[in-house]
Coordinates of C-alpha atoms in Angstrom, one line a residue:
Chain A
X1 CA 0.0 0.0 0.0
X2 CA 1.4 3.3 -1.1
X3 CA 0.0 7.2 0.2
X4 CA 0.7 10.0 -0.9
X5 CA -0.2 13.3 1.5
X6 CA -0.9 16.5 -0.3
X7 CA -1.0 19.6 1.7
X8 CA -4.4 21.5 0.2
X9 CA -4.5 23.8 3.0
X10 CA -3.2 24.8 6.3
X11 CA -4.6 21.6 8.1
X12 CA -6.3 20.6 4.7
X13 CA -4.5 17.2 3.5
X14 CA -5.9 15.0 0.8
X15 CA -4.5 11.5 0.4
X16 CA -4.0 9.4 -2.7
X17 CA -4.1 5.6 -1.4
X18 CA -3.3 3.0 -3.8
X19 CA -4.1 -0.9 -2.9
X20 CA -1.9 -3.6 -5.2
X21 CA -3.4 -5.5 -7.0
X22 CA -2.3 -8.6 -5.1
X23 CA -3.4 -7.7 -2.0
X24 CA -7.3 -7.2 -3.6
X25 CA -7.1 -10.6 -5.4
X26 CA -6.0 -12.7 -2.5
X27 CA -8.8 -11.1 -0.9
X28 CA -11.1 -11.9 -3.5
X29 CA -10.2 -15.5 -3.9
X30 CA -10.6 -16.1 -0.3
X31 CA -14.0 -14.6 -0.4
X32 CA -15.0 -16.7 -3.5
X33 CA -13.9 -19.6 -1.5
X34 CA -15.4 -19.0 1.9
X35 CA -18.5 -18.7 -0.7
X36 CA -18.3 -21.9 -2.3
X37 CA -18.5 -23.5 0.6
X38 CA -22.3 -22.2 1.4
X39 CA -23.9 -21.5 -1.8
X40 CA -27.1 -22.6 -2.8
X41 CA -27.3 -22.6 -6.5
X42 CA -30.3 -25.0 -8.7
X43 CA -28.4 -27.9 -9.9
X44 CA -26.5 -28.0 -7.5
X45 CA -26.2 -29.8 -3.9
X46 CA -25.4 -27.4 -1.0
X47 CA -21.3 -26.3 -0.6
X48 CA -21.2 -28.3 -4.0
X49 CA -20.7 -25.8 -6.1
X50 CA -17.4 -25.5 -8.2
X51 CA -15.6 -22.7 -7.6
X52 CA -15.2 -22.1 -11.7
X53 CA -19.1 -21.7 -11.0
X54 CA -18.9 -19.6 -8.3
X55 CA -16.2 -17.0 -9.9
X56 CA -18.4 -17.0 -13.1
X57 CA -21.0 -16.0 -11.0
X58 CA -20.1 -14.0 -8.2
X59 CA -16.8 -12.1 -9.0
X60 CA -18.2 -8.9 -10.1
X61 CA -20.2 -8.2 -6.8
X62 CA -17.8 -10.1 -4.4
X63 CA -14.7 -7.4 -5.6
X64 CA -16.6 -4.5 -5.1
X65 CA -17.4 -6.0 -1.5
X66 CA -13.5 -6.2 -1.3
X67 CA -13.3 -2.8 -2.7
X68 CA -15.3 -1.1 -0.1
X69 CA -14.0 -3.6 2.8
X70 CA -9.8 -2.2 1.8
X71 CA -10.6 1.2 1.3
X72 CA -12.1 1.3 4.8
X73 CA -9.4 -0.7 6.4
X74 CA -6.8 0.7 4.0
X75 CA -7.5 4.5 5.0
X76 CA -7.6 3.8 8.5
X77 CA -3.8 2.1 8.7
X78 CA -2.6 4.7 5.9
X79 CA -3.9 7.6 8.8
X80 CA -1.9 5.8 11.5
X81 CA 1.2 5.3 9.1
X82 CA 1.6 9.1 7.8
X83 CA 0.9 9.7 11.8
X84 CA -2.4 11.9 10.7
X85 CA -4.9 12.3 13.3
X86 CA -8.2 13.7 11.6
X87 CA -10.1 15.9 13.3
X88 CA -13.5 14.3 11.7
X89 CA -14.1 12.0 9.5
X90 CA -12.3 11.5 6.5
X91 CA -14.3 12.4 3.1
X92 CA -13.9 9.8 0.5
X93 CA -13.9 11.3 -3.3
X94 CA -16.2 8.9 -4.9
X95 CA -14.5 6.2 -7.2
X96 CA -16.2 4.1 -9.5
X97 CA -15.8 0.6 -8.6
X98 CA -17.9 -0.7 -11.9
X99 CA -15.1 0.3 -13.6
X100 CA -11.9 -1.3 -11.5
X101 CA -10.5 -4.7 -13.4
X102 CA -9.6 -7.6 -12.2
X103 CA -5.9 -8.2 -11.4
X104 CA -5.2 -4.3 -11.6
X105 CA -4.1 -1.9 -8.5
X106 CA -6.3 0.6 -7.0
X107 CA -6.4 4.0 -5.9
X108 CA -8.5 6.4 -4.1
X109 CA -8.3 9.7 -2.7
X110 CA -9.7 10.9 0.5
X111 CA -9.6 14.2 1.7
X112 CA -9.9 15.0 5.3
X113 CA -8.1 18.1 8.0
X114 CA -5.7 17.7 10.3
X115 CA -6.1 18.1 14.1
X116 CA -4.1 21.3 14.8
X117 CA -1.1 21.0 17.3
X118 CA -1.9 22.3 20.2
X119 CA 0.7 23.4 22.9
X120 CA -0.8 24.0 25.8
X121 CA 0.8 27.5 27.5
X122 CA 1.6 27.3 31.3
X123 CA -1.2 28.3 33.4
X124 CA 0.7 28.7 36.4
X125 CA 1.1 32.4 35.7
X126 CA -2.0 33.0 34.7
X127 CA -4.5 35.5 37.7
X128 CA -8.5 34.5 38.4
X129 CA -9.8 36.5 40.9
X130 CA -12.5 34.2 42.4
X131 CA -15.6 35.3 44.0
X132 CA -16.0 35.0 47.4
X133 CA -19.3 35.4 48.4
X134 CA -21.3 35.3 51.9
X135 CA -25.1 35.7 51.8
X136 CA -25.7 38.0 54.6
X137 CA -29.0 38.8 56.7
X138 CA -29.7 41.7 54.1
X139 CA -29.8 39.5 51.1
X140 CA -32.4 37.2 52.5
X141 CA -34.4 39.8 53.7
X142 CA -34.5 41.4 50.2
X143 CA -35.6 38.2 48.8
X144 CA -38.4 37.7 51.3
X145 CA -39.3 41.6 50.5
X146 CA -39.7 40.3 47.1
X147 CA -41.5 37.4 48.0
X148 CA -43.7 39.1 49.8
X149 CA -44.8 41.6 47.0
X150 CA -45.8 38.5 44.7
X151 CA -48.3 37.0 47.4
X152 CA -49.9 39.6 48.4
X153 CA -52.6 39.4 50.9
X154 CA -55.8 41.0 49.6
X155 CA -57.8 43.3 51.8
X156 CA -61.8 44.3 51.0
X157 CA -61.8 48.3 50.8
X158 CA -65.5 50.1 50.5
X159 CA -64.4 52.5 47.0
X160 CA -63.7 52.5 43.4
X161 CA -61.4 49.8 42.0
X162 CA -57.7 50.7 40.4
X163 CA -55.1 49.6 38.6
X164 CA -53.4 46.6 40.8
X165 CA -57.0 45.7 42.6
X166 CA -58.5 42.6 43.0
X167 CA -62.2 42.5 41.9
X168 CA -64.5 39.5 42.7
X169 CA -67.2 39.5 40.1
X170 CA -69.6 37.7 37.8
X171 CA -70.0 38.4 34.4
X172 CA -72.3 37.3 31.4
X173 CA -71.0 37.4 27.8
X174 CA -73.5 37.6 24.7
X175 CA -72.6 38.0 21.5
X176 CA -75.4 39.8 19.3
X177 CA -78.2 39.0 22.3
X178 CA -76.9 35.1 22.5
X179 CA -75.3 33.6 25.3
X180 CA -71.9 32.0 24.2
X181 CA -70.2 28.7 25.7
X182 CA -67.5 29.7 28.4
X183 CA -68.7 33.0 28.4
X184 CA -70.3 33.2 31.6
X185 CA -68.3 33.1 35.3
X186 CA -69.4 33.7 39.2
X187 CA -67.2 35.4 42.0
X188 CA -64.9 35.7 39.2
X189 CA -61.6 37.1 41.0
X190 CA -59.9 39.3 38.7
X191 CA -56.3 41.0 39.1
X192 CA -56.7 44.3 37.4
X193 CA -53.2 45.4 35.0
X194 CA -52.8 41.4 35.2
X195 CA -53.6 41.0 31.6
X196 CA -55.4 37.8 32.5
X197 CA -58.7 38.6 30.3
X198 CA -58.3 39.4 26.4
X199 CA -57.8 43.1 25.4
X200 CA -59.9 45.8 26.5
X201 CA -61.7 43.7 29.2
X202 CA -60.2 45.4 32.2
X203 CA -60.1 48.9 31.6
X204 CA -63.8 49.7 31.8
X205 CA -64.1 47.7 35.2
X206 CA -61.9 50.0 36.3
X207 CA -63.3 52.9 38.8
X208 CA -66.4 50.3 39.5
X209 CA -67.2 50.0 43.0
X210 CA -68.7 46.9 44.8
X211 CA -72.6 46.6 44.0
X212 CA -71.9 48.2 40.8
X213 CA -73.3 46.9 37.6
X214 CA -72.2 47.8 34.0
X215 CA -72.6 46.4 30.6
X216 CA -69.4 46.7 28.5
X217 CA -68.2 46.0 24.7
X218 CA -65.3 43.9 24.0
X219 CA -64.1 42.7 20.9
X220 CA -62.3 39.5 20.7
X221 CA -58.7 39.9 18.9
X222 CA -58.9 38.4 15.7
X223 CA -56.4 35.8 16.7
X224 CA -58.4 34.5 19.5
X225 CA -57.9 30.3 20.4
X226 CA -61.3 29.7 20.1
X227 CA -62.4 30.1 16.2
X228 CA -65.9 30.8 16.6
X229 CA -65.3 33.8 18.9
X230 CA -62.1 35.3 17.3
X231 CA -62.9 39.0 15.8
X232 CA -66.4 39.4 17.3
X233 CA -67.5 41.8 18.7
X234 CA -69.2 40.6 22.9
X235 CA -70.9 42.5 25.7
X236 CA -70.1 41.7 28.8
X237 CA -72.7 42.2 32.1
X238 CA -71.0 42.5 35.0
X239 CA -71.8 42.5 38.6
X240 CA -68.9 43.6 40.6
X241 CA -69.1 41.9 44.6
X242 CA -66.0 42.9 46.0
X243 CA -63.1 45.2 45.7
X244 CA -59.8 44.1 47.3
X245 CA -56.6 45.7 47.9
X246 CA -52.9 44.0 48.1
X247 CA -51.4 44.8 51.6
X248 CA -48.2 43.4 52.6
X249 CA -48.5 39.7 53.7
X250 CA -47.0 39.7 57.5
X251 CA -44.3 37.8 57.9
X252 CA -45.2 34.6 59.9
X253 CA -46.1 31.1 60.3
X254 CA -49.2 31.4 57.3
X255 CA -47.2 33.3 54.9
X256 CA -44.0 30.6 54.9
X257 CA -47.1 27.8 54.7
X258 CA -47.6 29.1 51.4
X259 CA -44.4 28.1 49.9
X260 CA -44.8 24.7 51.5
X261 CA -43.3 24.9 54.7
X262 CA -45.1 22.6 57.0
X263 CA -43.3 23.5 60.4
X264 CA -41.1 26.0 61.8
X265 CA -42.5 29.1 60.1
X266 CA -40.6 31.8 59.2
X267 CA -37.4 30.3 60.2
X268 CA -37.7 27.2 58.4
X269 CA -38.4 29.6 55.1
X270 CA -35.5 31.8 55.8
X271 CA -33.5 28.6 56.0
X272 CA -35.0 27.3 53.0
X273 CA -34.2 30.5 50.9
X274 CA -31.2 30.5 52.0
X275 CA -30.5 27.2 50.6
X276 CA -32.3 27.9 47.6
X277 CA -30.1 31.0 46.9
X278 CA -26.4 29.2 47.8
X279 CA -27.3 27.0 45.4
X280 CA -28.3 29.3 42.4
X281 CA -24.7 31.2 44.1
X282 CA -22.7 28.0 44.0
X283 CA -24.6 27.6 39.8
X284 CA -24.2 30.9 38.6
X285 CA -20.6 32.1 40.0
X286 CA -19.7 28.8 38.4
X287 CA -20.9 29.6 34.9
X288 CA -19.3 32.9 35.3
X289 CA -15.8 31.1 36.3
X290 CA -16.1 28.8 33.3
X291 CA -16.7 31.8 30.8
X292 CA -14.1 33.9 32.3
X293 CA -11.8 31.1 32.6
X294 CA -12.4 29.5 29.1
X295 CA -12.1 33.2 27.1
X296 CA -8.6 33.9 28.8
X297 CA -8.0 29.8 27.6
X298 CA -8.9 30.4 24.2
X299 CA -7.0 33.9 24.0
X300 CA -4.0 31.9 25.5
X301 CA -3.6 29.0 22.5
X302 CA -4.0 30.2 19.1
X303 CA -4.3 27.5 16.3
X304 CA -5.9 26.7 12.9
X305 CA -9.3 25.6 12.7
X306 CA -10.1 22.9 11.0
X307 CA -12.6 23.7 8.1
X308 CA -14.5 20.6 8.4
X309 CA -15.6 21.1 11.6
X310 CA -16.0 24.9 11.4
X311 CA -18.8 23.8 8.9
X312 CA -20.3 21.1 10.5
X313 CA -20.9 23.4 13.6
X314 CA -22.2 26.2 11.8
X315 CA -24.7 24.0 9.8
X316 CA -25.6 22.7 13.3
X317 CA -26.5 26.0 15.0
X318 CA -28.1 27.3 11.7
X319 CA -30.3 24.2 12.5
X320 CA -30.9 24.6 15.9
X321 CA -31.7 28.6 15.1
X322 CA -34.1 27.8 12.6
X323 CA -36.3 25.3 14.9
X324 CA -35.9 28.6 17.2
X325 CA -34.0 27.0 19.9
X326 CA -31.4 29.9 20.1
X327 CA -31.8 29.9 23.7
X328 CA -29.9 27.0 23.9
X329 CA -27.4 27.9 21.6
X330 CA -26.5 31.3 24.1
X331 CA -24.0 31.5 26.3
X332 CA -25.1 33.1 29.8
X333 CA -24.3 36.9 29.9
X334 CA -24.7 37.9 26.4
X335 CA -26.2 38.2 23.1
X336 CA -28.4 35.9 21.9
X337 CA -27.2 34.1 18.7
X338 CA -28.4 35.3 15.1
X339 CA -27.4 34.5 11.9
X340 CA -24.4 37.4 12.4
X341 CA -22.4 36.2 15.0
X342 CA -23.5 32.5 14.5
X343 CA -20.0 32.2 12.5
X344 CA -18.0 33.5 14.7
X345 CA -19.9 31.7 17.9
X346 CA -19.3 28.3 15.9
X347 CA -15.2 29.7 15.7
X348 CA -15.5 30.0 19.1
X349 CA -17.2 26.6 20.2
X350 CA -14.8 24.1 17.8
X351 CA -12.0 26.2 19.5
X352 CA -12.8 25.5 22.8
X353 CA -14.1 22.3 22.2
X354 CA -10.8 21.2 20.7
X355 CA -8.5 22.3 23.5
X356 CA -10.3 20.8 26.2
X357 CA -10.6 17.8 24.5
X358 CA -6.6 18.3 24.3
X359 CA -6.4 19.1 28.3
X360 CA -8.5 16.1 28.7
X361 CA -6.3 13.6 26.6
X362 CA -2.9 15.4 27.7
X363 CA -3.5 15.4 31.2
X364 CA -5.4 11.8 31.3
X365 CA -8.6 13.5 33.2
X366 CA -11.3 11.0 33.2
X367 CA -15.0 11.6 34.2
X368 CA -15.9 11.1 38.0
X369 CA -18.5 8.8 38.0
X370 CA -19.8 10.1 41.6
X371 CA -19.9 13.4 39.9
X372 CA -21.6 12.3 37.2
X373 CA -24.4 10.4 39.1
X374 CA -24.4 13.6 41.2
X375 CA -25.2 15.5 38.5
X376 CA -27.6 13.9 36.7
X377 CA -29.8 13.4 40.4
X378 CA -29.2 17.4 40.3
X379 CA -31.0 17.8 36.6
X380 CA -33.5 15.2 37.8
X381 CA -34.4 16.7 40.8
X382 CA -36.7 19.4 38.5
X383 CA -39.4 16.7 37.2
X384 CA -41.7 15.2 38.8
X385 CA -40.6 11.4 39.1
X386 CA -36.7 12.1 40.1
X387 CA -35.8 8.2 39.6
X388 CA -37.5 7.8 37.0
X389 CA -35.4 10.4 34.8
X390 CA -32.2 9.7 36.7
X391 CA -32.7 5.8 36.0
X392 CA -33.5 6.5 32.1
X393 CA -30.1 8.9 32.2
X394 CA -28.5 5.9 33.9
X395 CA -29.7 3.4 31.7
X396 CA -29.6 5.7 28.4
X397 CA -26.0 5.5 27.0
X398 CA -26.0 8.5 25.0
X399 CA -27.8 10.9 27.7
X400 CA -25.3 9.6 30.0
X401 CA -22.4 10.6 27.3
X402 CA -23.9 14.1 27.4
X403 CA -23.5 14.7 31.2
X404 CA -19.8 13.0 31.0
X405 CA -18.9 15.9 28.8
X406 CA -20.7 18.4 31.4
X407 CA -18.6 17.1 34.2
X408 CA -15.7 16.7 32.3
X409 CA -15.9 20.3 31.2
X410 CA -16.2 21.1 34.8
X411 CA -13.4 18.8 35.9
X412 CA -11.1 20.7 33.3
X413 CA -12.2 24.0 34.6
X414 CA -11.0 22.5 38.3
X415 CA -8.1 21.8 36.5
X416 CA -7.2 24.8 35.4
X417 CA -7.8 26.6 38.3
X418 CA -5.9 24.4 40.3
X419 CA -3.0 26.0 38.2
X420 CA -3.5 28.8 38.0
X421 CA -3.0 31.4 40.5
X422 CA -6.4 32.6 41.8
X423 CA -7.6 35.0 44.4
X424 CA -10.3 35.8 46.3
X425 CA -12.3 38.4 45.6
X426 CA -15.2 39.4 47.9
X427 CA -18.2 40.2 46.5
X428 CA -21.8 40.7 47.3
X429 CA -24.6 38.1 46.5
X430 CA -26.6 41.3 44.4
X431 CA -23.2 41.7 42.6
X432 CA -23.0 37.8 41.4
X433 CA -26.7 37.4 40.9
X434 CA -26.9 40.6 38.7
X435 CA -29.4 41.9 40.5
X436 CA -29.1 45.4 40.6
X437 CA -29.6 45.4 36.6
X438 CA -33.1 43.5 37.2
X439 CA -34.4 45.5 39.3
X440 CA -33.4 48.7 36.9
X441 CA -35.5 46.8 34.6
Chain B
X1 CA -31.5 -25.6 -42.9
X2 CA -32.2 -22.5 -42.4
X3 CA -30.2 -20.2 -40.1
X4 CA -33.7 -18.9 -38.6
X5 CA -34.2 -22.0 -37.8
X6 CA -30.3 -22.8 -35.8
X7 CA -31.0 -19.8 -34.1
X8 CA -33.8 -21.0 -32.0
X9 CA -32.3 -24.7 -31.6
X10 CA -30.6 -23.9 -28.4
X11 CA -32.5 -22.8 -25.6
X12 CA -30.2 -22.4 -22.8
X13 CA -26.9 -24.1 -21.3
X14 CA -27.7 -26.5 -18.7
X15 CA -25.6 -25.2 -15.2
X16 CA -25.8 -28.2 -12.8
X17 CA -23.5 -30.4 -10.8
X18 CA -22.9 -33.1 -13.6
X19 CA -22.9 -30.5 -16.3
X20 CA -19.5 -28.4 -14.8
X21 CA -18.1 -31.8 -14.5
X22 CA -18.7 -32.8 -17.8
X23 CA -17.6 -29.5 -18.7
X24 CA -13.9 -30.2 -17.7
X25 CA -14.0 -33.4 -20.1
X26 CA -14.6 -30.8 -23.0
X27 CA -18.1 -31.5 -23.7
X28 CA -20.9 -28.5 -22.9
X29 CA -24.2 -29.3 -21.8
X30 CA -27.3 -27.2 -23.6
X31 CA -31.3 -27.7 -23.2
X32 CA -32.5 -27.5 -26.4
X33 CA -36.0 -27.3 -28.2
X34 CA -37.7 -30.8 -28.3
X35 CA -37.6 -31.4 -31.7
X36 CA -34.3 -30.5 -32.6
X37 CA -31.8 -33.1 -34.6
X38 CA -28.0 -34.0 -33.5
X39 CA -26.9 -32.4 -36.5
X40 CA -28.9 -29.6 -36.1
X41 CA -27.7 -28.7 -32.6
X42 CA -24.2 -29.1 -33.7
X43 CA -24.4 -26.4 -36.7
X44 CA -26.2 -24.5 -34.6
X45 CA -23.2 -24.6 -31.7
X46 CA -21.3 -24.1 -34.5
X47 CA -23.0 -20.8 -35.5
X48 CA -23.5 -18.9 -32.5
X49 CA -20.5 -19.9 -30.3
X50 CA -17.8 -20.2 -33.0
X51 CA -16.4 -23.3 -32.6
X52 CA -15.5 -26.6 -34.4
X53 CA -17.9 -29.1 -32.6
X54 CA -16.8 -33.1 -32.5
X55 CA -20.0 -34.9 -31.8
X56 CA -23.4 -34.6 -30.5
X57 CA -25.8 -36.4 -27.8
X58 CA -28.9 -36.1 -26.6
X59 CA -31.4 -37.3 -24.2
X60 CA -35.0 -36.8 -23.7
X61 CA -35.5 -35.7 -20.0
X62 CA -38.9 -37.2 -18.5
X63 CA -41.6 -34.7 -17.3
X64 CA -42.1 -34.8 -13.7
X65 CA -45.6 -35.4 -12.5
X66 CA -46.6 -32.6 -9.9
X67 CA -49.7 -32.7 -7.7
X68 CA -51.2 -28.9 -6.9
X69 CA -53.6 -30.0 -4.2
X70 CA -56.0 -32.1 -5.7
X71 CA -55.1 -31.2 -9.2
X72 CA -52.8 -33.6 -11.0
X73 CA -50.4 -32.0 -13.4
X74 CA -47.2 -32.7 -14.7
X75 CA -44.1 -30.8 -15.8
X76 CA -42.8 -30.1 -19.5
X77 CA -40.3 -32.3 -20.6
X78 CA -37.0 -31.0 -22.3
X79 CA -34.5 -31.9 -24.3
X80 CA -30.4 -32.3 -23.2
X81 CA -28.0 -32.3 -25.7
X82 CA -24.3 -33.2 -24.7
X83 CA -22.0 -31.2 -27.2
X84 CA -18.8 -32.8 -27.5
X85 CA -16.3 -29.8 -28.5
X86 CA -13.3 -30.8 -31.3
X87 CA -9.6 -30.3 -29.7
X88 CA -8.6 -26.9 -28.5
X89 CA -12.2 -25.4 -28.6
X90 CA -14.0 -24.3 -26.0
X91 CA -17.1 -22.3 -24.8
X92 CA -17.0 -19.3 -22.0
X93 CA -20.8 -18.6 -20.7
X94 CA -18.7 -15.5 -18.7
X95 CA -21.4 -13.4 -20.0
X96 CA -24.6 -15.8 -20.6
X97 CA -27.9 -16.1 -17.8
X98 CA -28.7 -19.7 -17.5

């Protein structure tokens, strides 16, 4: 077996791999033979068969079997003899096996990029400054604060409704003089500014006071759910019963029952939140380490991209993009992806994907299965039937592959920060959590 | 005889066990129309496969009798004819369907 490497581009190569011809017809004859002794032809008895017969018969199809069988096998020890390690797989220019003949040599061409050297740069001088983070008193208070003015506690006031009110009510919709299915409710509570009802519904209940009655006009958007209704025009008889306030839920045993704490009232919730926020800490100064981490990685080793992949993971996105999954596609902290950075986001993700694959392999990390099965009882832990998803990740080998890579991503950046220099930097919970900007918003 | 005629004489070669042993004795095996003569078969190997042909014989192989349920039926009958080939002469079927 001969190859010949030509350099197309930086990491382009494209091979020229010729088979001789003895190797194909030793092949061949074997084939024929192992054949003979099974065919089932008319005339003949089973394994009967001379193999004069049998070559008559069979040659054509059996040495395009051997074809296809040597250039597989032939690329593969041709890759490991030039010492070429591909960074996908190898594209094979389409030959014509009709036209090969028997007893001659043959050659193919495959082209295929190289996987870029990659030297990985000392980390040890390398500065993260960590977050250091305590949630203080303050921080849970603000989250209670905020808690609080979601579940309001309404109040019954004697005057005219507003905007944020709660009004109990019934109403009675007709549609030229006809009742209408579904159009009819009693004690109705309604949040007024809520947006609950379709347009126009809530602002002439506004100003209403309790005992009032009022007929009002609505007319269904033309893009309404229900066909029948969408784009007519409705009035609406109402009968308001009650107007309520919001006040300020008090802080105590009733108020931490409603997020499902059974005992120990407000200190049980605190505790609770508290937990709840360490953890979304622990999540989210960790996807801020990894992006901070990965970008000063990436600036760190520059290398060639290998085409191939570049367009494989473009073509991917573009995919993704156009079933509008973009949100998956973003990285935390910035811009969603559209069709004009989705280039250089693709650059961006076969860089990074290749170097830690390369830390990985260089410095022999392998996945920790307790992490892994800690992981995947994390990410379970959101449905419904935690074993049951946990099991199926278990069970299901290419879910399981997909939370190796997630912990071994994680295990890299451990890595890495284990050689680098880090230091602490304290910071406050609103700071890592972005909050101040929300709350702008 | 008419070449019309030669050209329809042979109907097939006969691939079997015996044939591809008879085969390496120089002889090729052929099913051939019923009525055909020895001498007719031979001009006609002569004919269409270019060859010198030494001698011909044939044999009249029996119908089978086949039962389809309750229906008796037999098979059709053929005709073999063994085509000895002269010295040196030969016939390749490399391209030919049975």
């Amino acid at each position: 077996m001969s190859v010949t490497v030509e350099n197309v581009s930086q990491l382009g190569r494209k091979l020229t791999i010729e088979v001789p011809a003895e190797a194909i017809t030793k092949d061949v004859s074997e084939r024929l033979q192992k054949l003979a002794r099974e065919a089932r032809l008319p005339g003949f008895r089973p394994g009967k068969v001379p193999l004069k017969v049998i070559r008559q018969r069979y040659l054509k199809p059996v040495t395009q079997e051997t074809l296809a069988n040597l250039m597989q096998s032939s690329l593969m020890s041709a890759l490991e003899d030039k010492g070429i390690k591909p960074a996908a797989y190898p594209k094979v220019l389409p030959v014509d096996l009709e036209k090969y003949e028997e007893g001659q040599e043959f050659s193919y061409q495959v082209e295929l990029d190289e996987l870029p050297k990659i030297e990985l740069a000392t980390l040890t001088d390398v500065a993260f400054e960590q977050p250091q983070v305590e949630i203080t008193d303050l921080d849970i208070h603000t989250v209670l604060e905020r808690m609080r003015e979601q579940n309001p506690q309404w109040k019954a006031v004697e005057r005219a409704c507003q905007d944020k009110d709660k009004v109990m009510m019934d109403f009675e919709g007709s549609i030229d003089g006809e009742l209408f299915p579904g159009g009819k409710a009693e004690g109705f509570g309604l949040v007024l500014g809520s947006g609950g009802m379709i347009p126009g519904f809530e602002e002439p209940i506004i100003g209403m006071s309790k005992g009032d009655e009022k007929d009002i006009t609505v007319t269904f958007p033309a893009e309404y759910h229900a066909k029948e209704l969408a784009g007519k025009e409705a009035t609406f008889k109402i009968v308001v019963h009650e107007v309520l306030e919001p006040a300020l839920a008090d802080l105590d045993e009733a108020f931490a029952q409603q997020f499902g704490i059974k005992e120990g009232g407000m200190d049980a919730l605190k505790k609770d939140v508290k937990g709840n926020m360490e953890r979304e800490l622990k999540m989210k100064i960790n996807t801020q380490m990894k992006e901070i981490v990965f970008t000063k990685l990436l600036e760190m080793h520059a290398f060639d991209l290998p085409v191939s992949l570049l367009v494989e993971e473009t073509a991917n996105m573009r995919r993704l993009l156009e079933q509008g999954a973009a949100n998956s596609l973003k990285r935390p902290g910035l811009d969603a992806i559209t069709e004009d950075n989705l280039e250089e986001e693709a650059n961006r993700r076969v860089h990074l994907g290749l170097l830690i694959a390369h830390i990985i392999e260089a410095k022999g990390i392998k996945a920790d299965m307790n992490r892994i099965s800690e992981r995947i009882f994390e990410m379970a832990s959101v449905y419904e039937q935690p074993e049951q998803i946990a099991a199926w990740y278990l069970q299901n080998e290419n879910a399981r592959k997909e939370v190796e890579s997630m912990v071994l991503e994680d295990q890299v950046l451990d890595w890495i920060l284990s050689e680098a220099k880090i230091t602490d930097k304290p910071t406050s919970y609103k700071e890592v959590m972005g909050l101040d900007e929300k709350a702008e918003k | 005889m008419n070449k019309e005629r030669l050209m329809n004489v042979l109907l097939s070669p006969s691939v079997t066990e015996k044939s591809s042993r008879v085969g390496d004795m120089g002889q090729v095996v052929f099913k051939v129309i019923k009525d055909a003569s020895k001498p007719e078969i031979k001009k006609a190997v002569e004919l269409l496969f270019n060859v010198e042909v030494d001698a011909v014989r044939v044999s009249n192989v029996k119908s089978k009798a086949k039962r389809f349920g309750q229906v008796q039926g037999r098979r059709q009958g053929w005709k073999k004819a063994y085509v000895s080939l002269k010295e040196g002469h030969d016939i390749s079927f490399a391209n030919a369907d049975k």
